[in-house]
Amino acid sequence: MPAKFAPDRHRGLIIACGELDADERGTRLLARLFALLGAQPRVVMLVATEDADAESDLESSMYAAGAGVVRRALLRTRADAEPRTLLDAVDHAQLVMLMSDQPLRLSTLVGGTALARAIRRRNAEGMAVAGCAGGAAILCEHMLTHGAEGATPRGGGANFAPGLGLTNRVVIDQGGHASDRLGRLLAALALNPFALGLGLDPATAGVVGPDNVLEVLGGGGVTIIDPAEMAESNVADVAPGAPIRITNLRLHALTGGARYDLDFRRTVD
């Protein structure tokens, strides 16, 4: 196996999750995720939304799904990412869940903080990290912040910012229906054809293990777009809003139980 594909057996799970509601589907998915972590895992919820109470019902769903202890921290300012008590909670957690209505709201609050460093360190040591809804995009090195809706990729239709950098294998779009986010993902991959494009349905998760194999959990679908054999693209020449030409991409539509190797870019048993 080439050295660059050597798995990090100690790294914790990286969990990209679509929008998660406090309903039966959400609780069922949480129960499956918690089962991967052992009995009654300790969970830290990091919440960055305009509505401070938006995730309070989800905390109850976590207990119903089998969590042992849930600490919910609201992030309103960058100072909220620095308290020693919060960093200690992360040090003793089995799972940190990043929850936000939009990626930039979360990244501007935690980027460069002691909390961001603690999350990266603990994930390298074996703690699982999940990003839900807008929090899913921040898991990546290249964070897709927003973009135009629709199935056609367009110039300026995808915008990036630095993420936490837990993985550089994928670019994640968790928003909208599959057809709405397709153009954003295609535009993003035209700009960065190294990565795989990952689109998430609500109440659906892609769980990436230390071997960089992704498994789909939940009742929806995960779309993977592979640009490795992209033949050409005119993304460098088009005006803002103009359609982008991209040829020879691979698209996979995966459902619960499917497994995909992010290193070798193929489905596995």
Short mmCIF file of N, CA and C in Angstrom, two decimals, residues 81-166:
data_model
loop_
_atom_site.label_atom_id
_atom_site.label_comp_id
_atom_site.label_asym_id
_atom_site.label_seq_id
_atom_site.Cartn_x
_atom_site.Cartn_y
_atom_site.Cartn_z
N ALA A 81 -15.41 29.93 22.92
CA ALA A 81 -14.66 28.74 22.53
C ALA A 81 -13.39 28.56 23.35
N GLU A 82 -13.21 29.34 24.41
CA GLU A 82 -11.97 29.29 25.17
C GLU A 82 -12.08 28.80 26.61
N PRO A 83 -13.28 28.71 27.25
CA PRO A 83 -13.32 28.35 28.67
C PRO A 83 -12.66 27.00 28.96
N ARG A 84 -11.93 26.93 30.06
CA ARG A 84 -11.23 25.71 30.45
C ARG A 84 -12.21 24.57 30.69
N THR A 85 -13.39 24.89 31.24
CA THR A 85 -14.36 23.83 31.51
C THR A 85 -14.84 23.16 30.22
N LEU A 86 -14.98 23.95 29.15
CA LEU A 86 -15.39 23.38 27.87
C LEU A 86 -14.27 22.53 27.28
N LEU A 87 -13.05 23.00 27.35
CA LEU A 87 -11.92 22.23 26.83
C LEU A 87 -11.75 20.93 27.60
N ASP A 88 -11.99 20.96 28.91
CA ASP A 88 -11.93 19.74 29.71
C ASP A 88 -13.01 18.75 29.29
N ALA A 89 -14.21 19.28 28.98
CA ALA A 89 -15.29 18.40 28.53
C ALA A 89 -14.92 17.72 27.22
N VAL A 90 -14.30 18.46 26.31
CA VAL A 90 -13.85 17.87 25.05
C VAL A 90 -12.79 16.80 25.31
N ASP A 91 -11.90 17.04 26.27
CA ASP A 91 -10.85 16.09 26.59
C ASP A 91 -11.41 14.76 27.08
N HIS A 92 -12.61 14.77 27.65
CA HIS A 92 -13.19 13.55 28.22
C HIS A 92 -14.37 13.02 27.41
N ALA A 93 -14.63 13.60 26.25
CA ALA A 93 -15.78 13.19 25.44
C ALA A 93 -15.41 12.03 24.51
N GLN A 94 -16.44 11.25 24.15
CA GLN A 94 -16.31 10.26 23.08
C GLN A 94 -16.76 10.83 21.73
N LEU A 95 -17.51 11.93 21.79
CA LEU A 95 -18.04 12.53 20.56
C LEU A 95 -18.23 14.02 20.75
N VAL A 96 -17.74 14.80 19.80
CA VAL A 96 -18.08 16.22 19.69
C VAL A 96 -18.95 16.38 18.46
N MET A 97 -20.09 17.06 18.63
CA MET A 97 -21.01 17.31 17.53
C MET A 97 -21.04 18.80 17.24
N LEU A 98 -20.75 19.17 16.00
CA LEU A 98 -20.73 20.56 15.56
C LEU A 98 -22.05 20.86 14.87
N MET A 99 -22.84 21.78 15.42
CA MET A 99 -24.17 22.07 14.92
C MET A 99 -24.25 23.55 14.53
N SER A 100 -24.69 23.81 13.31
CA SER A 100 -24.81 25.20 12.88
C SER A 100 -25.80 25.30 11.73
N ASP A 101 -26.40 26.49 11.58
CA ASP A 101 -27.30 26.71 10.46
C ASP A 101 -26.53 27.08 9.20
N GLN A 102 -25.26 27.52 9.35
CA GLN A 102 -24.44 27.81 8.18
C GLN A 102 -22.97 27.64 8.55
N PRO A 103 -22.15 27.13 7.62
CA PRO A 103 -20.76 26.83 7.96
C PRO A 103 -19.95 28.03 8.44
N LEU A 104 -20.10 29.18 7.79
CA LEU A 104 -19.28 30.33 8.16
C LEU A 104 -19.55 30.82 9.57
N ARG A 105 -20.80 30.69 10.03
CA ARG A 105 -21.10 31.13 11.39
C ARG A 105 -20.26 30.34 12.39
N LEU A 106 -20.11 29.05 12.14
CA LEU A 106 -19.34 28.21 13.06
C LEU A 106 -17.85 28.42 12.89
N SER A 107 -17.38 28.47 11.64
CA SER A 107 -15.93 28.57 11.42
C SER A 107 -15.36 29.88 11.94
N THR A 108 -16.11 30.97 11.84
CA THR A 108 -15.59 32.26 12.32
C THR A 108 -15.56 32.32 13.84
N LEU A 109 -16.33 31.46 14.50
CA LEU A 109 -16.34 31.43 15.96
C LEU A 109 -15.26 30.52 16.54
N VAL A 110 -14.92 29.42 15.84
CA VAL A 110 -13.98 28.46 16.41
C VAL A 110 -12.63 28.43 15.72
N GLY A 111 -12.53 28.94 14.49
CA GLY A 111 -11.27 28.88 13.76
C GLY A 111 -10.14 29.56 14.51
N GLY A 112 -9.02 28.84 14.69
CA GLY A 112 -7.86 29.41 15.36
C GLY A 112 -7.94 29.46 16.87
N THR A 113 -8.99 28.89 17.46
CA THR A 113 -9.17 28.92 18.92
C THR A 113 -8.59 27.67 19.57
N ALA A 114 -8.50 27.72 20.90
CA ALA A 114 -8.07 26.54 21.65
C ALA A 114 -9.05 25.39 21.45
N LEU A 115 -10.33 25.71 21.25
CA LEU A 115 -11.33 24.67 21.04
C LEU A 115 -11.06 23.93 19.72
N ALA A 116 -10.76 24.66 18.65
CA ALA A 116 -10.45 24.01 17.37
C ALA A 116 -9.23 23.12 17.51
N ARG A 117 -8.22 23.58 18.20
CA ARG A 117 -7.01 22.77 18.39
C ARG A 117 -7.33 21.52 19.20
N ALA A 118 -8.17 21.67 20.21
CA ALA A 118 -8.52 20.52 21.04
C ALA A 118 -9.31 19.48 20.24
N ILE A 119 -10.21 19.93 19.37
CA ILE A 119 -10.99 18.99 18.56
C ILE A 119 -10.08 18.22 17.61
N ARG A 120 -9.16 18.91 16.96
CA ARG A 120 -8.23 18.22 16.05
C ARG A 120 -7.35 17.23 16.81
N ARG A 121 -6.85 17.65 17.96
CA ARG A 121 -5.99 16.77 18.75
C ARG A 121 -6.75 15.53 19.22
N ARG A 122 -7.95 15.73 19.74
CA ARG A 122 -8.72 14.61 20.28
C ARG A 122 -9.18 13.67 19.16
N ASN A 123 -9.47 14.20 17.98
CA ASN A 123 -9.82 13.32 16.87
C ASN A 123 -8.62 12.46 16.48
N ALA A 124 -7.43 13.05 16.48
CA ALA A 124 -6.22 12.27 16.19
C ALA A 124 -5.97 11.20 17.24
N GLU A 125 -6.44 11.45 18.47
CA GLU A 125 -6.26 10.49 19.56
C GLU A 125 -7.35 9.41 19.58
N GLY A 126 -8.43 9.60 18.80
CA GLY A 126 -9.45 8.57 18.75
C GLY A 126 -10.87 9.03 19.02
N MET A 127 -11.09 10.29 19.40
CA MET A 127 -12.44 10.79 19.64
C MET A 127 -13.17 11.02 18.32
N ALA A 128 -14.44 10.67 18.27
CA ALA A 128 -15.26 10.92 17.08
C ALA A 128 -15.67 12.38 17.03
N VAL A 129 -15.74 12.91 15.81
CA VAL A 129 -16.23 14.27 15.58
C VAL A 129 -17.30 14.20 14.51
N ALA A 130 -18.46 14.78 14.81
CA ALA A 130 -19.57 14.82 13.85
C ALA A 130 -19.91 16.27 13.52
N GLY A 131 -20.21 16.51 12.27
CA GLY A 131 -20.73 17.80 11.84
C GLY A 131 -22.11 17.60 11.28
N CYS A 132 -23.08 18.34 11.78
CA CYS A 132 -24.47 18.18 11.35
C CYS A 132 -24.96 19.46 10.67
N ALA A 133 -25.72 19.28 9.59
CA ALA A 133 -26.25 20.40 8.80
C ALA A 133 -25.08 21.30 8.40
N GLY A 134 -25.14 22.60 8.72
CA GLY A 134 -24.06 23.49 8.35
C GLY A 134 -22.73 23.14 8.99
N GLY A 135 -22.78 22.37 10.08
CA GLY A 135 -21.55 21.95 10.74
C GLY A 135 -20.80 20.86 10.00
N ALA A 136 -21.45 20.20 9.02
CA ALA A 136 -20.77 19.12 8.30
C ALA A 136 -19.64 19.65 7.43
N ALA A 137 -19.86 20.79 6.79
CA ALA A 137 -18.86 21.32 5.85
C ALA A 137 -17.56 21.68 6.54
N ILE A 138 -17.61 22.06 7.81
CA ILE A 138 -16.41 22.53 8.51
C ILE A 138 -15.45 21.39 8.83
N LEU A 139 -15.89 20.14 8.70
CA LEU A 139 -15.01 19.02 8.96
C LEU A 139 -13.83 18.99 7.99
N CYS A 140 -14.02 19.55 6.82
CA CYS A 140 -13.05 19.41 5.72
C CYS A 140 -11.95 20.46 5.81
N GLU A 141 -10.87 20.18 5.09
CA GLU A 141 -9.82 21.19 4.92
C GLU A 141 -10.32 22.35 4.08
N HIS A 142 -11.06 22.03 3.01
CA HIS A 142 -11.65 23.05 2.14
C HIS A 142 -13.16 23.06 2.41
N MET A 143 -13.63 24.07 3.10
CA MET A 143 -15.02 24.16 3.53
C MET A 143 -15.85 24.87 2.47
N LEU A 144 -16.86 24.20 1.96
CA LEU A 144 -17.80 24.81 1.03
C LEU A 144 -18.78 25.66 1.83
N THR A 145 -18.72 26.97 1.65
CA THR A 145 -19.50 27.86 2.50
C THR A 145 -20.92 28.07 1.98
N HIS A 146 -21.05 28.32 0.69
CA HIS A 146 -22.37 28.52 0.09
C HIS A 146 -22.20 28.55 -1.41
N GLY A 147 -23.31 28.61 -2.11
CA GLY A 147 -23.24 28.65 -3.57
C GLY A 147 -24.63 28.66 -4.17
N ALA A 148 -24.67 28.73 -5.50
CA ALA A 148 -25.93 28.82 -6.21
C ALA A 148 -26.64 27.48 -6.23
N GLU A 149 -27.98 27.53 -6.19
CA GLU A 149 -28.78 26.32 -6.30
C GLU A 149 -28.97 25.95 -7.77
N GLY A 150 -29.39 24.69 -7.97
CA GLY A 150 -29.65 24.22 -9.31
C GLY A 150 -28.68 23.14 -9.73
N ALA A 151 -29.03 22.43 -10.79
CA ALA A 151 -28.22 21.29 -11.24
C ALA A 151 -27.06 21.70 -12.13
N THR A 152 -27.06 22.92 -12.65
CA THR A 152 -26.00 23.35 -13.57
C THR A 152 -24.91 24.09 -12.82
N PRO A 153 -23.64 23.65 -12.95
CA PRO A 153 -22.55 24.40 -12.32
C PRO A 153 -22.33 25.73 -13.04
N ARG A 154 -22.08 26.78 -12.25
CA ARG A 154 -21.92 28.12 -12.83
C ARG A 154 -20.71 28.80 -12.22
N GLY A 155 -20.12 29.72 -12.98
CA GLY A 155 -19.00 30.49 -12.49
C GLY A 155 -19.37 31.23 -11.22
N GLY A 156 -18.54 31.14 -10.20
CA GLY A 156 -18.83 31.75 -8.91
C GLY A 156 -19.89 31.01 -8.13
N GLY A 157 -20.27 29.80 -8.58
CA GLY A 157 -21.35 29.06 -7.92
C GLY A 157 -20.94 28.29 -6.70
N ALA A 158 -19.66 28.36 -6.32
CA ALA A 158 -19.18 27.71 -5.11
C ALA A 158 -18.14 28.60 -4.46
N ASN A 159 -18.23 28.71 -3.14
CA ASN A 159 -17.29 29.54 -2.40
C ASN A 159 -16.67 28.72 -1.27
N PHE A 160 -15.37 28.91 -1.07
CA PHE A 160 -14.62 28.13 -0.08
C PHE A 160 -14.08 29.03 1.02
N ALA A 161 -13.85 28.40 2.18
CA ALA A 161 -13.11 29.00 3.28
C ALA A 161 -12.40 27.86 4.00
N PRO A 162 -11.39 28.16 4.81
CA PRO A 162 -10.71 27.09 5.55
C PRO A 162 -11.65 26.44 6.57
N GLY A 163 -11.59 25.11 6.64
CA GLY A 163 -12.35 24.37 7.65
C GLY A 163 -11.43 23.87 8.75
N LEU A 164 -11.92 22.91 9.53
CA LEU A 164 -11.12 22.34 10.61
C LEU A 164 -9.97 21.48 10.10
N GLY A 165 -10.12 20.93 8.90
CA GLY A 165 -9.04 20.15 8.32
C GLY A 165 -8.93 18.74 8.85
N LEU A 166 -10.04 18.16 9.33
CA LEU A 166 -9.99 16.78 9.80
C LEU A 166 -9.82 15.81 8.63
#
